[in-house]
DNA sequence: ACGAAATAG
DNA sequence: CGTTCTATTTCGT
């Protein structure tokens, strides 16, 4: 039985198979996260990149560096692998003269060409670390695993395929022909040459076809003389690499053009030579998007679409709760949740079924079409139920987007619908790793506090104040909001930057229709805005940074308009005083936050 | 910012 | 349901 096999076909090959419709991916996600966190805990750099649910790249360069320096050349057999830089007791003993697990190529090849001893010992260290992690994973979590050990993501992934399902493989030197003496060939070349061109990570279906066409469908003499393989369709990396005048330029011709990645020729030439400079990405706290989709045999009426939109959106909101909501660590409050990140955009995609051709066939068209819009802030309000939130989201955001996608009331038939939230803005850092994030984050977490001390107003910000603002003027000050009296503390540039980021994120979360924004410290007892003791931060939607205004900037003429005390209104719900034009936004704020 | 395409598991 | 559902990256406008 195969992946994505038709059910009818599966039942034919395996009549007793029990098919369970639907899926429950939540437990897989949890297991995936646990695996990821487990491996991350061993890294020093945090460079752990997830690829799907069950694959991970780890960059252990720093750990290998450290342990290589630790080696005693006179007693390599009794080495100790140190897992923590600052604790020499944590680790395991190993024999640094041998390598753990499988190797490529097989040991019949003579290894004793004195090639690149440095790389050899580093790969040995990597192989023992891999072995340790795999055993640990098996013991602690009961997962068996397969690992590839090499010097970049491309090679380690490919060499990891060699001893499935529970073996590890190290790609041995020499890696560069120039490193070898005499006629020794690079193991990288030998290894990668044998792969089908479409099996190389980064070369997908489209590029593989283009390359195959180029290599196969040349002049007849090449076509006839297919010296390489049994089948004419099979093109491996060697065929491509050795094709006459093949190089980055030719590949650029074949693969380049509109829409293609910049420098794709050079990149692919690198790949087929085993070169991959891409970094292992750092661990990410939150996903960059969350989406739910379903495919349909027939979906061609508005009521059906509405029903499906509700179903998909319900799943999506539940996923947002599962993946973006975290237990509040505030000891004062009980069992509250807080958002770790706020998506700012919602996107609706459909895949219309292409119309039938004249001959009755249907052209293969997988292309999706999509529309996106700002995600309304009410989805973050946890006081109303999921159903109400879903209905509001469907009516106010998704239906309008659907109308933009499909302007005709009928005549379409959708084979797929996808609802996605994206454009994540991370909230204030959860636990106090930094000093600044904690205080500010805690303060903002309480809405009462927010309402009491701050308000966010729509207000036109004169453009001539943006240039020449000197961040440094306030960069050594911070509001200490936990104190009875306002104090200042010394802050470095990074802390100030974090402070702005946190404030900006929270402001956006509380009022999504934010354009230019001001956060103003107020004196609740007096009901007046207090301008003389605190700096003011102008938050500019869409700009990179919050721009702090200095006190001196504040005294400029544009603020004085406010002091002219024209039409001011008092909010009936909280008593805040503000200009009339700001009341609409303020009421939205209450609507969203209660 | 928005929308499409390619890639991968 | 002419492979499903999900996620990331890159490009053009």
PDB file of C-alpha atoms in Angstrom, chain A residues 386-527:
ATOM      1  CA  UNK A 386     -16.026  29.964  19.128  1.00  0.00           C
ATOM      2  CA  UNK A 387     -19.274  29.621  17.193  1.00  0.00           C
ATOM      3  CA  UNK A 388     -20.076  33.303  17.434  1.00  0.00           C
ATOM      4  CA  UNK A 389     -16.539  34.249  16.474  1.00  0.00           C
ATOM      5  CA  UNK A 390     -16.648  31.899  13.512  1.00  0.00           C
ATOM      6  CA  UNK A 391     -19.968  33.233  12.279  1.00  0.00           C
ATOM      7  CA  UNK A 392     -18.787  36.800  12.534  1.00  0.00           C
ATOM      8  CA  UNK A 393     -15.547  35.999  10.770  1.00  0.00           C
ATOM      9  CA  UNK A 394     -17.357  34.194   7.982  1.00  0.00           C
ATOM     10  CA  UNK A 395     -19.865  36.967   7.476  1.00  0.00           C
ATOM     11  CA  UNK A 396     -17.579  39.941   7.868  1.00  0.00           C
ATOM     12  CA  UNK A 397     -14.376  38.732   6.277  1.00  0.00           C
ATOM     13  CA  UNK A 398     -14.680  35.490   4.336  1.00  0.00           C
ATOM     14  CA  UNK A 399     -17.913  36.087   2.453  1.00  0.00           C
ATOM     15  CA  UNK A 400     -16.705  39.442   1.108  1.00  0.00           C
ATOM     16  CA  UNK A 401     -13.459  37.788   0.035  1.00  0.00           C
ATOM     17  CA  UNK A 402     -15.356  34.999  -1.621  1.00  0.00           C
ATOM     18  CA  UNK A 403     -17.367  37.566  -3.575  1.00  0.00           C
ATOM     19  CA  UNK A 404     -14.154  39.139  -4.769  1.00  0.00           C
ATOM     20  CA  UNK A 405     -12.895  35.735  -5.873  1.00  0.00           C
ATOM     21  CA  UNK A 406     -16.064  34.603  -7.570  1.00  0.00           C
ATOM     22  CA  UNK A 407     -18.044  37.527  -8.830  1.00  0.00           C
ATOM     23  CA  UNK A 408     -20.675  35.353 -10.464  1.00  0.00           C
ATOM     24  CA  UNK A 409     -23.296  33.873  -8.126  1.00  0.00           C
ATOM     25  CA  UNK A 410     -22.977  30.544  -9.915  1.00  0.00           C
ATOM     26  CA  UNK A 411     -21.224  28.862 -12.783  1.00  0.00           C
ATOM     27  CA  UNK A 412     -18.171  27.852 -10.800  1.00  0.00           C
ATOM     28  CA  UNK A 413     -17.353  24.539  -9.192  1.00  0.00           C
ATOM     29  CA  UNK A 414     -14.682  24.463  -6.545  1.00  0.00           C
ATOM     30  CA  UNK A 415     -12.419  21.498  -6.004  1.00  0.00           C
ATOM     31  CA  UNK A 416     -10.724  23.053  -2.980  1.00  0.00           C
ATOM     32  CA  UNK A 417     -11.209  25.750  -0.360  1.00  0.00           C
ATOM     33  CA  UNK A 418      -8.520  26.998   2.012  1.00  0.00           C
ATOM     34  CA  UNK A 419      -8.732  29.440   4.909  1.00  0.00           C
ATOM     35  CA  UNK A 420      -5.465  30.764   6.270  1.00  0.00           C
ATOM     36  CA  UNK A 421      -4.269  33.228   8.896  1.00  0.00           C
ATOM     37  CA  UNK A 422      -0.835  34.659   8.351  1.00  0.00           C
ATOM     38  CA  UNK A 423       1.375  37.655   8.942  1.00  0.00           C
ATOM     39  CA  UNK A 424       2.076  36.743  12.567  1.00  0.00           C
ATOM     40  CA  UNK A 425       3.113  39.396  15.031  1.00  0.00           C
ATOM     41  CA  UNK A 426       4.673  37.911  18.116  1.00  0.00           C
ATOM     42  CA  UNK A 427       3.399  39.206  21.411  1.00  0.00           C
ATOM     43  CA  UNK A 428       5.511  40.349  24.293  1.00  0.00           C
ATOM     44  CA  UNK A 429       7.986  37.676  25.332  1.00  0.00           C
ATOM     45  CA  UNK A 430       6.405  35.171  27.641  1.00  0.00           C
ATOM     46  CA  UNK A 431       8.879  34.380  30.355  1.00  0.00           C
ATOM     47  CA  UNK A 432      11.377  36.797  31.695  1.00  0.00           C
ATOM     48  CA  UNK A 433      14.401  36.014  29.655  1.00  0.00           C
ATOM     49  CA  UNK A 434      14.762  39.687  29.053  1.00  0.00           C
ATOM     50  CA  UNK A 435      14.234  42.249  31.722  1.00  0.00           C
ATOM     51  CA  UNK A 436      12.245  44.693  29.669  1.00  0.00           C
ATOM     52  CA  UNK A 437       9.797  42.352  28.047  1.00  0.00           C
ATOM     53  CA  UNK A 438       8.503  41.034  31.300  1.00  0.00           C
ATOM     54  CA  UNK A 439       7.377  44.169  33.009  1.00  0.00           C
ATOM     55  CA  UNK A 440       5.789  45.651  29.969  1.00  0.00           C
ATOM     56  CA  UNK A 441       4.241  42.387  28.894  1.00  0.00           C
ATOM     57  CA  UNK A 442       2.729  41.805  32.298  1.00  0.00           C
ATOM     58  CA  UNK A 443       1.287  45.231  32.414  1.00  0.00           C
ATOM     59  CA  UNK A 444      -0.336  44.960  29.060  1.00  0.00           C
ATOM     60  CA  UNK A 445      -1.741  41.582  29.832  1.00  0.00           C
ATOM     61  CA  UNK A 446      -4.228  43.103  32.195  1.00  0.00           C
ATOM     62  CA  UNK A 447      -6.775  44.969  30.218  1.00  0.00           C
ATOM     63  CA  UNK A 448      -7.838  46.967  33.206  1.00  0.00           C
ATOM     64  CA  UNK A 449      -4.350  48.235  33.574  1.00  0.00           C
ATOM     65  CA  UNK A 450      -4.237  49.015  29.957  1.00  0.00           C
ATOM     66  CA  UNK A 451      -7.454  50.958  30.171  1.00  0.00           C
ATOM     67  CA  UNK A 452      -6.450  52.706  33.308  1.00  0.00           C
ATOM     68  CA  UNK A 453      -3.126  54.034  32.253  1.00  0.00           C
ATOM     69  CA  UNK A 454      -3.061  54.121  28.519  1.00  0.00           C
ATOM     70  CA  UNK A 455      -5.243  54.855  25.681  1.00  0.00           C
ATOM     71  CA  UNK A 456      -4.760  54.437  21.993  1.00  0.00           C
ATOM     72  CA  UNK A 457      -6.102  57.136  19.797  1.00  0.00           C
ATOM     73  CA  UNK A 458      -6.582  57.653  16.133  1.00  0.00           C
ATOM     74  CA  UNK A 459      -4.871  60.890  15.486  1.00  0.00           C
ATOM     75  CA  UNK A 460      -3.278  62.417  12.501  1.00  0.00           C
ATOM     76  CA  UNK A 461       0.425  62.517  12.855  1.00  0.00           C
ATOM     77  CA  UNK A 462       2.112  65.335  11.040  1.00  0.00           C
ATOM     78  CA  UNK A 463       4.564  63.833   8.610  1.00  0.00           C
ATOM     79  CA  UNK A 464       7.169  66.467   9.164  1.00  0.00           C
ATOM     80  CA  UNK A 465       7.821  65.096  12.609  1.00  0.00           C
ATOM     81  CA  UNK A 466       9.074  61.749  11.415  1.00  0.00           C
ATOM     82  CA  UNK A 467      12.429  62.724  10.035  1.00  0.00           C
ATOM     83  CA  UNK A 468      15.293  63.658  12.253  1.00  0.00           C
ATOM     84  CA  UNK A 469      13.887  62.061  15.336  1.00  0.00           C
ATOM     85  CA  UNK A 470      16.763  61.005  17.458  1.00  0.00           C
ATOM     86  CA  UNK A 471      16.032  57.683  19.087  1.00  0.00           C
ATOM     87  CA  UNK A 472      19.059  58.072  21.231  1.00  0.00           C
ATOM     88  CA  UNK A 473      17.535  60.922  23.088  1.00  0.00           C
ATOM     89  CA  UNK A 474      15.355  58.622  25.074  1.00  0.00           C
ATOM     90  CA  UNK A 475      17.258  55.434  24.617  1.00  0.00           C
ATOM     91  CA  UNK A 476      18.551  55.438  28.146  1.00  0.00           C
ATOM     92  CA  UNK A 477      15.155  55.626  29.759  1.00  0.00           C
ATOM     93  CA  UNK A 478      12.380  53.238  30.451  1.00  0.00           C
ATOM     94  CA  UNK A 479       9.043  53.651  32.124  1.00  0.00           C
ATOM     95  CA  UNK A 480       8.830  51.523  35.180  1.00  0.00           C
ATOM     96  CA  UNK A 481       5.141  50.944  35.324  1.00  0.00           C
ATOM     97  CA  UNK A 482       5.095  48.661  38.298  1.00  0.00           C
ATOM     98  CA  UNK A 483       6.044  51.472  40.603  1.00  0.00           C
ATOM     99  CA  UNK A 484       3.695  53.796  42.296  1.00  0.00           C
ATOM    100  CA  UNK A 485       5.660  56.688  41.000  1.00  0.00           C
ATOM    101  CA  UNK A 486       7.047  56.790  37.537  1.00  0.00           C
ATOM    102  CA  UNK A 487      10.742  56.180  37.389  1.00  0.00           C
ATOM    103  CA  UNK A 488      13.302  55.770  34.691  1.00  0.00           C
ATOM    104  CA  UNK A 489      15.819  53.045  34.270  1.00  0.00           C
ATOM    105  CA  UNK A 490      18.785  52.668  32.061  1.00  0.00           C
ATOM    106  CA  UNK A 491      18.108  50.682  28.946  1.00  0.00           C
ATOM    107  CA  UNK A 492      20.320  49.596  26.122  1.00  0.00           C
ATOM    108  CA  UNK A 493      19.362  49.937  22.492  1.00  0.00           C
ATOM    109  CA  UNK A 494      18.088  46.394  22.184  1.00  0.00           C
ATOM    110  CA  UNK A 495      15.831  46.723  25.183  1.00  0.00           C
ATOM    111  CA  UNK A 496      14.381  49.946  23.869  1.00  0.00           C
ATOM    112  CA  UNK A 497      13.767  48.252  20.573  1.00  0.00           C
ATOM    113  CA  UNK A 498      12.000  45.361  22.301  1.00  0.00           C
ATOM    114  CA  UNK A 499       9.948  47.780  24.320  1.00  0.00           C
ATOM    115  CA  UNK A 500       8.705  49.509  21.206  1.00  0.00           C
ATOM    116  CA  UNK A 501       8.013  46.216  19.522  1.00  0.00           C
ATOM    117  CA  UNK A 502       5.949  44.979  22.445  1.00  0.00           C
ATOM    118  CA  UNK A 503       3.957  48.146  22.693  1.00  0.00           C
ATOM    119  CA  UNK A 504       3.317  48.201  18.997  1.00  0.00           C
ATOM    120  CA  UNK A 505       2.181  44.605  18.916  1.00  0.00           C
ATOM    121  CA  UNK A 506      -0.185  45.021  21.797  1.00  0.00           C
ATOM    122  CA  UNK A 507      -1.615  48.187  20.348  1.00  0.00           C
ATOM    123  CA  UNK A 508      -2.296  46.442  17.076  1.00  0.00           C
ATOM    124  CA  UNK A 509      -3.857  43.522  18.842  1.00  0.00           C
ATOM    125  CA  UNK A 510      -6.229  45.755  20.706  1.00  0.00           C
ATOM    126  CA  UNK A 511      -7.262  47.817  17.754  1.00  0.00           C
ATOM    127  CA  UNK A 512      -6.710  46.445  14.344  1.00  0.00           C
ATOM    128  CA  UNK A 513      -7.834  49.417  12.406  1.00  0.00           C
ATOM    129  CA  UNK A 514      -4.726  51.207  13.407  1.00  0.00           C
ATOM    130  CA  UNK A 515      -3.141  53.688  11.150  1.00  0.00           C
ATOM    131  CA  UNK A 516      -0.880  56.251  12.690  1.00  0.00           C
ATOM    132  CA  UNK A 517      -1.196  55.774  16.412  1.00  0.00           C
ATOM    133  CA  UNK A 518      -0.254  57.417  19.590  1.00  0.00           C
ATOM    134  CA  UNK A 519       0.008  55.807  22.946  1.00  0.00           C
ATOM    135  CA  UNK A 520      -0.486  58.380  25.599  1.00  0.00           C
ATOM    136  CA  UNK A 521       0.039  58.090  29.297  1.00  0.00           C
ATOM    137  CA  UNK A 522      -2.928  59.472  31.132  1.00  0.00           C
ATOM    138  CA  UNK A 523      -3.755  60.423  34.635  1.00  0.00           C
ATOM    139  CA  UNK A 524      -7.005  58.555  35.296  1.00  0.00           C
ATOM    140  CA  UNK A 525      -7.967  60.501  38.382  1.00  0.00           C
ATOM    141  CA  UNK A 526      -7.764  63.779  36.608  1.00  0.00           C
ATOM    142  CA  UNK A 527      -9.028  62.394  33.344  1.00  0.00           C
TER     143      UNK A 527
END
